[in-house]
Amino acid sequence: MKPAQLANQSSSWFGAEGPGWDIVISSRVRLARNLADYEFLSCLTPGRQQEILDKLSEAILSLSLGDEVYFMDVDRAATLERQLLTERHLISRQHAAGKGPRGVVVSAKESFTAMINEEDHLRMQVYAAGFNLGDCWKRINAIDDMIEQKVRYAYSERWGYLTACPTNVGTGIRVSVMLHLPALKMTGQIEKFVTAARDADLAVRGLFGEGTDALGDFYQLSNQVTLGVREEDVVRELSDNIVPRIVDYEKAARQVLLEQKPHTLDDKIQRALGVLKSACLISSQEALYLLSSVRLGVNLGRVPNLSLTTINELFLLTQPAHLQLRAGKMLDADQRDALRAQIIRQKLANN
Amino acid sequence: MKPAQLANQSSSWFGAEGPGWDIVISSRVRLARNLADYEFLSCLTPGRQQEILDKLSEAILSLSLGDEVYFMDVDRAATLERQLLTERHLISRQHAAGKGPRGVVVSAKESFTAMINEEDHLRMQVYAAGFNLGDCWKRINAIDDMIEQKVRYAYSERWGYLTACPTNVGTGIRVSVMLHLPALKMTGQIEKFVTAARDADLAVRGLFGEGTDALGDFYQLSNQVTLGVREEDVVRELSDNIVPRIVDYEKAARQVLLEQKPHTLDDKIQRALGVLKSACLISSQEALYLLSSVRLGVNLGRVPNLSLTTINELFLLTQPAHLQLRAGKMLDADQRDALRAQIIRQKLANN
């Protein structure tokens, strides 16, 4: 399978329905693992890195995951293809920009992805639409066990799973949710949320993880601590305690807006929809902001005849590499802005 | 007739068709006159001012102007009514804000208006839709002659007609056009136009004359010199020479935009239309800017099924006092913004 083939399709977790998906767009659990018989990547020759790539991809491709899986050679992929994989959250920006033998195994529905030779030998993620961390954990834990029957992980009785960066050592787990918090933003409470999250040792990031800004009211929230904790506890703390509280705050803020500033709210939503339906040029950043407002409107029942799925799909498909692979050629910024506007207009006109 | 009755209707010159009205919205000729037997206003008691008001209104109301005329007592009009008269360009801001016995005689089609006791005893204006200065001059000259048969103007063989402010002495004439110059603005040439106009002793002002900014790409251009010139020459210079040249520049700039930046142009136009069709709250200033872009779009044939008349009417009817008199009550800024948005949406949905 070539990455370009993904440019027109939505993924099973981004833009799909799931529990509580009005506020929690998606859930993710990631595990970092390394092979026992190899040093960390920075100490290996390309030849040894290739060995790891072969060994791990073979092991993972042989598993029965209940969904077709395929391998993509990231090192040999074109720049645009690597960018597309990043836009779909199948690989990290670091993996796209990296060097040497490296790849990714992806399941057809894109709910499972395993980066090989990113920072660690193996970084696996399971995604789910909506608020579904328990399910993600169950699935990735099972996959982890299956892989462990085929390869030997670097593991220390004292430290747990060993990782290239000490921030991942121990469980190697990162549990995260992608949140849509427009009402906390509009009511000026978002900074409070960010501060509280950081005080609780959680990381708050933008749509594309580490080092990216929160655009369009989307926030990725994840645990920071991996050492001296049990995986189940990390998952449970976020799943049962932290995320439900944030969801409640966002819901309360939405209620306040509905009751106290219905005109201002409708104005923001309807203007966003009006611009999306009529613009002839639109940047990806502006699209993100406007789609965010419309998404809020759909969730609050202020935009009849428009589905959340359509909005979520537009987030995915209007990204730069998606546009260019769809068009089958490189496009400059103006051309991308024109094509993006055209796709959005068409999609919204049909709804 | 009460000013409030005008709140729902368009006027014969603003929002109406006329020659070259895509760029020249309206033409106007104004004459300043004073009565020979009275001193200038600032030296008169209210009693004497009242005499002037009675004398002049009686004289003008008795004329056969081919259109019904009526008198409005500006001093006794409510604040909102005075504001409405200003918004319709029937009286100046100064006349609305003034003190003492004063009024205005207005023709039913609003193409003729005579302010009594503004800065001078009498300031008459004739308006026409589009580019039609010759016609305005012919009409106001005839009216001026008719009035002069009934009253005696302050006139000096040496100076001509005497006026309260020396800038009007001589002919007392002010010839002006309201221009819509969005393309000169978009192509960054508008400052050149303003500088050239001022170098040619012309005044460049905003929608509401002296002391107002050019909002929404509307510019009022008028002569400054009234002394030592013949009325016909002032009219001819603007009519045959200056305005046609500006119109040509604006047309050329529109052509450049169409040829070199069609996407940017369409984006601006369609976004403006999109926001106007969807906003739930809109300020008068934003409405002006957006309507200006849509007006350009209509003129360039980029917005089918929408008439210039509709757009021009919206400029007039969405002004603050119009909105409030239409609603029959005082509205705060939020309420005005909501009503304005509603009227615009309805008007554009029907077109």
XYZ file of C-alpha atoms in Angstrom:
702
model
C 0.000 0.000 0.000
C 1.270 3.467 -0.869
C 0.615 6.391 1.459
C -0.878 8.379 -1.430
C -3.834 5.994 -1.509
C -4.926 7.319 1.864
C -5.341 10.904 0.667
C -9.063 10.581 -0.038
C -10.200 8.429 2.817
C -11.066 9.131 6.404
C -9.628 7.091 9.229
C -11.464 4.925 11.723
C -10.597 7.124 14.656
C -10.275 10.666 13.344
C -13.564 11.836 12.026
C -15.437 8.795 13.247
C -18.050 8.317 15.893
C -17.151 7.162 19.371
C -18.354 7.621 22.936
C -18.302 11.272 24.032
C -16.812 12.341 20.717
C -18.385 15.794 20.906
C -15.572 16.764 23.263
C -13.099 13.874 23.216
C -12.230 13.443 19.563
C -9.971 10.475 20.040
C -8.151 8.318 22.570
C -4.671 6.894 22.197
C -2.327 4.615 24.115
C 1.286 4.390 23.007
C 3.992 2.012 24.162
C 7.749 2.472 23.684
C 9.822 -0.698 23.382
C 13.370 -1.667 22.413
C 14.926 -4.970 21.454
C 17.198 -6.562 24.021
C 19.893 -7.614 21.580
C 20.531 -4.185 20.123
C 21.796 -0.932 21.497
C 19.669 2.197 21.239
C 19.340 3.592 17.732
C 21.857 6.430 17.958
C 24.620 3.855 18.596
C 23.760 1.591 15.652
C 25.035 1.452 12.100
C 22.478 1.647 9.311
C 23.023 -2.059 8.769
C 21.997 -2.930 12.311
C 19.076 -0.508 12.106
C 17.925 -2.358 9.000
C 18.082 -5.630 10.924
C 15.744 -4.185 13.566
C 13.424 -2.873 10.886
C 13.249 -6.281 9.202
C 12.865 -8.211 12.425
C 10.134 -6.039 13.928
C 8.137 -5.486 10.761
C 8.161 -9.229 10.085
C 7.034 -9.967 13.647
C 4.202 -7.458 13.561
C 2.998 -8.283 10.058
C 2.660 -11.922 11.111
C 0.233 -11.160 13.931
C -3.520 -11.736 13.706
C -4.830 -8.297 14.597
C -8.322 -8.671 13.218
C -7.556 -6.012 10.616
C -5.264 -6.098 7.619
C -1.841 -4.581 8.327
C 0.741 -3.312 5.877
C 4.248 -1.936 6.014
C 5.378 1.411 4.690
C 9.033 2.241 4.154
C 9.317 5.731 5.613
C 12.925 6.209 4.521
C 12.035 5.617 0.886
C 8.717 7.469 0.952
C 8.506 10.795 -0.853
C 8.447 13.928 1.304
C 4.775 14.460 0.551
C 3.942 10.887 1.520
C 5.764 11.197 4.818
C 3.883 14.427 5.445
C 0.609 12.686 4.729
C 1.408 9.990 7.281
C 2.098 12.722 9.826
C -1.138 14.518 9.007
C -2.991 11.266 9.651
C -1.131 10.792 12.944
C 0.289 7.489 11.689
C 3.857 8.607 12.283
C 5.369 11.426 14.308
C 6.970 14.499 12.784
C 10.285 13.226 14.115
C 9.835 9.921 12.298
C 8.973 11.717 9.064
C 12.018 13.970 9.327
C 14.383 11.202 10.552
C 17.188 9.409 8.752
C 18.184 5.837 8.061
C 16.209 2.595 7.742
C 12.831 3.134 9.338
C 9.233 2.335 8.653
C 5.748 1.990 9.975
C 3.251 -0.831 10.143
C -0.303 0.405 9.853
C -3.598 -1.406 10.139
C -6.091 -0.823 7.356
C -8.471 1.061 9.632
C -5.508 3.062 10.960
C -6.400 2.349 14.556
C -3.061 0.573 15.059
C 0.298 1.915 13.995
C 3.809 0.783 14.888
C 6.734 3.072 14.126
C 9.988 1.175 13.804
C 13.248 3.014 14.448
C 11.761 6.287 15.537
C 13.358 7.330 18.856
C 12.992 3.790 20.178
C 13.170 0.594 18.165
C 9.408 0.301 18.430
C 6.651 2.730 19.206
C 3.164 1.304 18.916
C -0.056 3.228 19.171
C -3.669 2.204 19.330
C -6.252 4.865 18.528
C -9.972 4.903 19.100
C -12.611 7.431 18.134
C -14.117 9.275 21.068
C -13.391 8.646 24.719
C -12.251 5.052 24.895
C -8.923 4.734 26.700
C -9.785 1.422 28.344
C -10.330 -0.205 24.988
C -7.109 1.253 23.588
C -5.176 -0.095 26.544
C -6.699 -3.547 26.283
C -5.859 -3.758 22.576
C -2.318 -2.457 22.766
C -1.574 -4.620 25.781
C -2.672 -7.704 23.854
C -0.609 -6.701 20.823
C 2.389 -6.019 23.060
C 2.077 -9.516 24.547
C 1.880 -11.088 21.109
C 4.996 -9.273 19.939
C 6.821 -10.200 23.109
C 6.332 -13.850 22.175
C 8.295 -13.229 18.993
C 11.069 -10.857 20.080
C 12.936 -10.143 23.298
C 12.385 -6.615 24.715
C 15.040 -4.680 26.625
C 13.716 -4.946 30.160
C 15.237 -4.355 33.583
C 13.781 -5.807 36.758
C 14.578 -2.550 38.474
C 13.597 0.024 35.822
C 11.071 -1.813 33.714
C 11.112 -1.343 29.927
C 14.241 0.499 28.853
C 13.852 3.411 26.459
C 16.183 5.748 24.595
C 14.894 8.738 26.525
C 14.577 8.454 30.325
C 11.182 10.200 30.216
C 9.701 6.982 28.808
C 11.463 4.400 30.917
C 9.449 2.034 33.102
C 6.101 1.382 31.496
C 6.961 3.187 28.281
C 3.329 4.180 28.224
C 1.819 7.389 27.008
C -1.917 7.747 27.353
C -3.524 10.674 25.597
C -6.790 12.143 24.466
C -7.474 14.768 21.835
C -9.903 17.281 23.279
C -12.030 19.909 21.589
C -12.474 22.734 24.096
C -13.893 25.745 22.241
C -16.200 26.861 25.059
C -13.427 26.902 27.659
C -11.506 29.041 25.178
C -14.414 31.395 24.477
C -15.168 31.853 28.166
C -11.527 32.600 28.942
C -10.969 29.514 31.115
C -8.555 27.623 28.896
C -5.426 28.909 30.636
C -6.791 27.627 33.932
C -7.219 24.204 32.351
C -3.696 24.212 30.924
C -2.186 25.246 34.259
C -4.172 22.678 36.225
C -3.202 19.927 33.782
C 0.473 20.802 34.018
C 0.258 20.912 37.801
C -1.092 17.351 37.649
C 1.988 16.253 35.662
C 0.084 16.088 32.418
C 1.348 17.438 29.123
C -0.880 19.724 27.070
C 0.001 19.881 23.397
C -1.463 20.820 20.029
C -2.971 18.711 17.275
C 0.335 17.180 16.268
C 1.881 16.463 19.646
C 5.169 17.659 21.030
C 6.212 21.149 20.026
C 2.977 22.050 18.268
C 0.544 24.769 19.259
C -3.061 24.292 20.136
C -4.807 25.334 16.929
C -8.538 25.579 16.516
C -9.224 24.782 20.174
C -7.800 21.262 19.920
C -5.669 20.061 22.817
C -3.799 16.828 23.260
C -3.613 15.833 26.904
C -1.248 13.069 28.018
C 0.532 11.607 31.015
C 4.150 12.515 31.661
C 5.113 9.969 34.306
C 6.121 6.486 33.137
C 8.362 5.347 35.955
C 7.125 3.723 39.159
C 3.537 3.514 38.023
C 1.373 0.681 36.721
C -0.014 1.062 33.194
C -3.528 0.327 34.405
C -3.301 3.123 36.953
C -2.182 5.680 34.396
C -5.059 4.691 32.115
C -7.574 4.651 34.951
C -6.501 8.033 36.361
C -7.018 9.754 33.010
C -10.033 7.707 32.052
C -12.029 7.797 35.272
C -10.860 10.997 36.862
C -9.106 13.669 34.851
C -10.767 13.574 31.440
C -14.353 13.320 32.766
C -13.695 16.410 34.878
C -12.425 18.415 31.918
C -15.379 17.233 29.846
C -17.706 18.476 32.575
C -16.002 21.874 32.617
C -16.300 22.192 28.857
C -19.965 21.170 29.024
C -20.633 23.735 31.740
C -18.912 26.427 29.689
C -21.043 25.504 26.671
C -24.163 25.791 28.797
C -23.090 29.225 30.011
C -22.581 30.395 26.442
C -25.959 29.037 25.379
C -27.722 30.740 28.234
C -25.839 34.000 28.515
C -24.517 34.753 25.049
C -26.615 32.890 22.517
C -26.291 35.660 19.901
C -22.521 35.883 20.215
C -22.288 32.106 20.019
C -24.546 31.813 16.975
C -22.761 34.701 15.324
C -19.407 32.945 15.675
C -20.774 29.630 14.446
C -22.797 30.995 11.526
C -20.044 33.328 10.365
C -17.575 30.445 10.389
C -19.974 28.356 8.334
C -20.676 31.298 6.034
C -16.996 31.846 5.330
C -16.306 28.129 4.832
C -19.192 27.921 2.373
C -18.079 30.929 0.386
C -14.316 31.467 0.575
C -12.329 30.930 -2.626
C -8.980 30.816 -0.816
C -8.446 29.447 2.666
C -5.315 28.573 4.623
C -5.118 25.369 6.640
C -4.863 27.345 9.856
C -7.948 29.430 9.149
C -9.836 26.313 8.069
C -8.947 24.687 11.368
C -10.270 27.638 13.357
C -13.464 27.924 11.370
C -14.135 24.187 11.375
C -13.617 24.254 15.126
C -16.400 26.836 15.511
C -18.711 24.917 13.216
C -17.934 21.700 15.109
C -19.089 23.413 18.294
C -22.224 24.545 16.494
C -23.007 21.024 15.313
C -22.473 19.680 18.821
C -24.826 22.251 20.268
C -27.507 21.581 17.689
C -27.106 25.061 16.159
C -26.271 23.752 12.694
C -28.938 21.373 11.431
C -28.240 19.112 8.450
C -24.527 18.962 9.019
C -22.877 15.914 10.536
C -19.897 15.830 12.844
C -18.401 13.191 10.573
C -18.326 15.643 7.682
C -16.616 18.281 9.795
C -14.079 15.837 11.178
C -13.328 14.511 7.713
C -12.669 18.027 6.512
C -10.067 18.511 9.247
C -8.225 15.507 7.900
C -8.614 15.893 4.147
C -7.817 19.590 3.843
C -4.316 19.264 5.220
C -1.510 20.245 2.815
C -0.130 16.800 1.901
C -3.623 15.337 1.608
C -4.537 18.082 -0.849
C -1.448 17.591 -2.956
C -1.601 13.812 -3.091
C -5.274 14.091 -3.965
C -4.397 16.512 -6.758
C -1.575 14.210 -7.807
C 1.007 16.973 -7.864
C 2.878 19.555 -5.836
C 0.853 22.720 -5.275
C 2.080 26.095 -4.100
C 0.403 27.807 -1.143
C -2.098 29.712 -3.298
C -3.084 26.599 -5.202
C -3.514 24.663 -1.963
C -5.652 27.445 -0.511
C -7.839 27.395 -3.622
C -8.222 23.600 -3.672
C -8.885 23.500 0.080
C -11.619 26.129 -0.274
C -13.135 24.226 -3.188
C -13.251 20.908 -1.320
C -14.783 22.551 1.739
C -17.424 24.338 -0.348
C -18.370 21.116 -2.138
C -18.510 19.065 1.038
C -20.635 21.636 2.859
C -22.920 22.248 -0.113
C -23.832 18.559 -0.118
C -24.802 18.660 3.514
C -44.384 64.280 7.337
C -42.375 62.864 10.209
C -38.778 61.763 9.683
C -39.616 58.325 11.153
C -41.749 57.572 8.095
C -38.607 57.528 5.985
C -36.988 54.696 7.928
C -38.229 51.963 5.591
C -37.894 53.616 2.239
C -35.016 54.174 -0.098
C -34.304 57.555 -1.607
C -34.322 58.546 -5.244
C -30.627 59.200 -5.368
C -29.003 56.848 -2.850
C -29.546 53.301 -3.872
C -31.073 54.231 -7.189
C -29.906 53.802 -10.745
C -28.189 56.581 -12.621
C -25.535 57.048 -15.298
C -22.198 55.500 -14.289
C -23.574 54.513 -10.891
C -21.232 51.538 -10.616
C -18.515 53.984 -9.581
C -20.246 57.339 -9.093
C -22.982 56.630 -6.572
C -24.423 60.095 -6.563
C -23.913 63.671 -7.656
C -24.697 66.763 -5.656
C -24.646 70.514 -6.082
C -25.077 72.725 -3.044
C -25.590 76.476 -2.832
C -25.087 78.615 0.272
C -27.226 81.753 0.518
C -28.096 84.363 3.134
C -30.878 86.923 3.339
C -29.893 90.531 2.775
C -31.973 91.953 5.601
C -30.480 89.829 8.355
C -27.056 89.467 9.859
C -25.333 86.095 9.871
C -26.829 83.550 12.260
C -24.339 83.822 15.099
C -25.333 87.476 15.561
C -29.084 86.900 15.648
C -31.489 86.335 18.512
C -33.670 83.217 18.427
C -36.571 85.467 17.503
C -34.826 86.767 14.401
C -33.673 83.254 13.526
C -37.305 82.162 13.698
C -38.240 84.950 11.276
C -35.708 83.615 8.779
C -36.962 80.089 9.252
C -40.552 81.174 8.625
C -39.708 83.365 5.675
C -37.504 80.875 3.858
C -39.612 77.795 4.507
C -42.702 79.634 3.305
C -40.909 80.810 0.175
C -39.583 77.367 -0.682
C -42.790 75.496 0.121
C -44.649 77.780 -2.280
C -42.457 76.869 -5.248
C -43.536 74.467 -7.977
C -40.693 71.975 -7.932
C -42.411 69.136 -9.741
C -42.242 67.041 -6.598
C -44.082 67.395 -3.321
C -42.047 69.248 -0.692
C -42.498 69.303 3.053
C -40.975 71.040 6.017
C -39.383 69.354 9.028
C -38.670 71.225 12.219
C -35.160 70.050 13.093
C -35.098 71.860 16.455
C -38.169 69.985 17.655
C -37.273 66.631 16.092
C -36.218 63.826 18.418
C -32.527 62.946 18.495
C -33.166 59.742 16.585
C -35.129 61.604 13.913
C -32.366 64.135 13.452
C -29.916 61.258 13.160
C -32.093 59.630 10.517
C -32.097 62.827 8.465
C -28.305 62.854 8.675
C -28.048 59.221 7.647
C -30.141 60.046 4.582
C -27.920 63.069 3.796
C -30.922 65.371 4.077
C -29.245 67.500 6.716
C -25.629 67.832 7.838
C -24.309 66.577 11.142
C -23.834 70.191 12.127
C -27.485 70.966 11.436
C -28.589 67.935 13.474
C -26.420 68.925 16.413
C -27.176 72.662 16.195
C -29.303 74.869 18.394
C -32.160 77.291 17.936
C -34.928 77.628 15.346
C -33.895 75.621 12.302
C -35.413 73.240 9.852
C -35.233 71.571 6.498
C -37.440 71.494 3.452
C -37.261 68.157 1.668
C -38.777 66.987 -1.585
C -40.650 63.712 -1.477
C -38.055 61.962 -3.645
C -35.333 63.496 -1.454
C -33.456 64.823 -4.448
C -33.895 68.378 -3.171
C -33.231 69.528 0.364
C -32.933 73.010 1.822
C -31.441 73.452 5.300
C -32.557 76.660 6.932
C -30.351 78.174 9.624
C -27.496 75.744 9.372
C -24.241 77.727 9.043
C -25.870 80.020 6.513
C -29.498 81.105 6.403
C -30.032 78.743 3.497
C -28.149 75.772 2.177
C -29.835 74.003 -0.703
C -28.754 70.768 -2.272
C -29.856 68.864 -5.333
C -28.906 65.205 -5.537
C -28.991 62.812 -8.436
C -28.249 59.116 -8.626
C -25.106 58.283 -10.554
C -22.930 60.748 -12.411
C -25.169 63.648 -13.271
C -23.683 66.926 -12.110
C -24.976 68.923 -15.076
C -28.536 68.010 -14.244
C -28.032 68.840 -10.556
C -26.657 72.231 -11.480
C -29.470 73.004 -13.882
C -32.099 72.099 -11.274
C -30.552 73.949 -8.344
C -29.876 76.992 -10.486
C -33.538 77.115 -11.472
C -34.663 76.712 -7.866
C -32.207 79.389 -6.759
C -33.671 81.801 -9.341
C -37.202 81.036 -8.172
C -36.310 81.735 -4.550
C -34.490 84.923 -5.489
C -37.786 86.229 -6.890
C -39.295 85.871 -3.426
C -36.489 86.949 -1.082
C -33.474 89.227 -1.306
C -30.110 87.475 -0.992
C -27.051 89.072 0.589
C -24.967 89.819 -2.471
C -21.966 92.020 -3.117
C -20.977 93.202 -6.563
C -17.373 92.655 -5.585
C -17.543 89.358 -3.675
C -20.665 87.714 -4.996
C -22.946 85.843 -2.599
C -21.967 86.523 1.004
C -21.630 83.575 3.333
C -20.966 83.071 7.027
C -17.692 81.311 6.320
C -15.307 82.905 3.796
C -14.621 79.502 2.239
C -18.068 79.659 0.639
C -18.188 83.258 -0.459
C -18.584 84.122 -4.128
C -20.625 81.461 -5.822
C -21.479 79.650 -2.595
C -21.329 76.535 -4.690
C -20.109 73.120 -3.655
C -20.135 70.439 -6.311
C -19.529 66.908 -5.171
C -19.724 63.282 -6.160
C -19.816 60.182 -3.989
C -17.365 57.682 -5.424
C -16.982 53.974 -4.805
C -13.315 53.155 -5.332
C -12.671 49.661 -3.959
C -10.233 48.615 -6.682
C -8.029 51.683 -6.245
C -7.981 50.760 -2.554
C -7.190 47.077 -3.152
C -4.411 47.892 -5.590
C -2.851 50.381 -3.184
C -3.435 53.433 -5.377
C -5.980 55.234 -3.255
C -3.461 57.487 -1.510
C -2.243 58.669 -4.902
C -5.815 59.593 -5.766
C -6.310 61.467 -2.494
C -3.049 63.386 -2.906
C -3.767 64.281 -6.532
C -7.268 65.447 -5.628
C -5.992 67.666 -2.835
C -3.310 69.093 -5.108
C -6.100 70.062 -7.495
C -7.829 71.995 -4.672
C -10.463 69.344 -4.226
C -11.635 68.048 -0.869
C -11.756 64.292 -0.243
C -14.096 63.237 2.557
C -15.990 60.224 3.839
C -19.592 59.161 3.431
C -20.927 61.912 5.657
C -18.857 64.860 4.512
C -16.616 67.089 6.540
C -14.695 65.405 9.335
C -15.727 61.862 8.462
C -13.448 59.044 7.371
C -13.667 57.151 4.150
C -15.426 53.977 5.230
C -16.052 51.033 2.974
C -14.158 52.597 0.057
C -16.613 55.476 -0.331
C -15.157 58.884 -1.012
C -16.861 62.227 -1.370
C -14.992 64.493 -3.734
C -15.830 68.194 -3.918
C -14.526 71.568 -5.022
C -12.944 73.888 -2.485
C -12.768 77.141 -4.437
C -15.898 79.279 -4.558
C -14.437 82.715 -5.104
C -13.526 84.166 -8.493
C -14.949 81.275 -10.462
C -18.136 80.750 -12.436
C -20.522 78.066 -11.214
C -20.673 76.528 -14.668
C -16.901 76.211 -14.772
C -16.726 74.443 -11.411
C -19.405 72.001 -12.538
C -17.800 71.482 -15.935
C -14.300 70.943 -14.538
C -15.474 68.154 -12.230
C -18.000 66.756 -14.666
C -15.964 66.708 -17.863
C -12.449 66.427 -16.589
C -11.733 65.273 -13.038
C -14.409 62.680 -12.302
C -14.143 60.880 -15.663
C -10.408 60.519 -15.083
C -10.903 58.993 -11.629
C -13.574 56.688 -13.021
C -11.106 55.541 -15.668
C -8.449 54.841 -13.036
C -10.898 52.818 -10.963
C -12.003 50.889 -14.048
C -8.393 50.151 -14.947
C -7.694 48.953 -11.401
C -10.733 46.654 -11.567
C -9.470 45.237 -14.835
C -6.055 44.596 -13.300
C -7.643 42.742 -10.383
C -9.797 40.663 -12.720
C -6.840 39.710 -14.855
C -4.088 39.325 -12.281
C -5.800 38.336 -9.052
C -9.159 36.812 -9.867
C -8.975 34.353 -6.952
C -8.102 37.009 -4.393
C -10.857 39.207 -5.768
C -13.482 36.466 -5.734
C -12.367 35.390 -2.286
C -12.904 38.895 -0.919
C -16.272 39.249 -2.602
C -17.626 35.804 -1.755
C -16.423 35.917 1.843
C -18.104 39.294 2.300
C -21.321 37.898 0.892
C -20.965 34.750 3.000
C -20.573 36.729 6.208
C -23.442 39.090 5.355
C -25.697 36.109 4.650
C -24.815 34.333 7.875
C -23.809 36.766 10.621
C -26.143 37.084 13.595
C -24.519 40.288 14.839
C -22.977 42.944 12.635
C -21.809 46.481 13.325
C -22.640 49.305 10.929
C -18.982 49.772 10.123
C -18.410 46.114 9.265
C -21.609 46.053 7.226
C -20.326 49.036 5.262
C -17.038 47.299 4.482
C -18.662 44.020 3.508
C -21.367 45.665 1.426
C -18.635 47.609 -0.313
C -16.920 44.369 -1.377
C -20.188 42.827 -2.500
C -21.027 46.000 -4.427
C -17.753 45.607 -6.317
C -18.649 41.976 -6.974
C -22.057 42.900 -8.370
C -20.494 45.551 -10.593
C -17.975 43.076 -11.948
C -20.624 40.440 -12.625
C -19.180 38.093 -9.974
C -22.408 37.938 -7.964
C -25.315 36.853 -10.132
C -28.886 37.319 -8.902
C -28.101 40.279 -6.722
C -28.948 43.828 -7.756
C -26.996 46.965 -7.038
C -30.248 48.522 -5.846
C -30.525 45.941 -3.077
C -26.969 46.574 -1.947
C -27.371 50.341 -2.030
C -30.630 50.118 -0.094
C -28.889 48.070 2.563
C -26.296 50.819 3.033
C -29.099 53.216 3.786
C -31.513 51.105 5.806
C -29.013 49.435 8.139
C -27.794 52.687 9.668
C -28.418 53.058 13.413
C -31.274 55.567 13.431
C -32.989 53.833 10.516
C -32.910 50.571 12.455
C -34.300 52.103 15.602
C -37.065 54.080 13.945
C -37.984 50.972 11.986
C -38.132 49.006 15.244
C -40.092 51.843 16.817
C -37.840 52.056 19.850
C -34.364 52.788 21.124
C -32.000 49.820 20.746
C -28.641 49.294 22.401
C -25.608 48.431 20.282
C -26.103 44.654 20.588
C -29.756 44.890 19.633
C -28.911 47.095 16.666
C -26.228 44.644 15.540
C -28.727 41.786 15.761
C -31.487 43.640 13.883
C -29.029 44.852 11.240
C -27.797 41.295 10.666
C -31.373 40.044 10.446
C -32.414 42.642 7.872
C -29.341 41.957 5.762
C -29.893 38.188 5.880
C -33.540 38.561 4.851
C -32.774 41.006 2.066
C -29.980 38.843 0.654
C -31.937 35.604 1.008
C -34.679 37.051 -1.171
C -32.254 37.916 -3.907
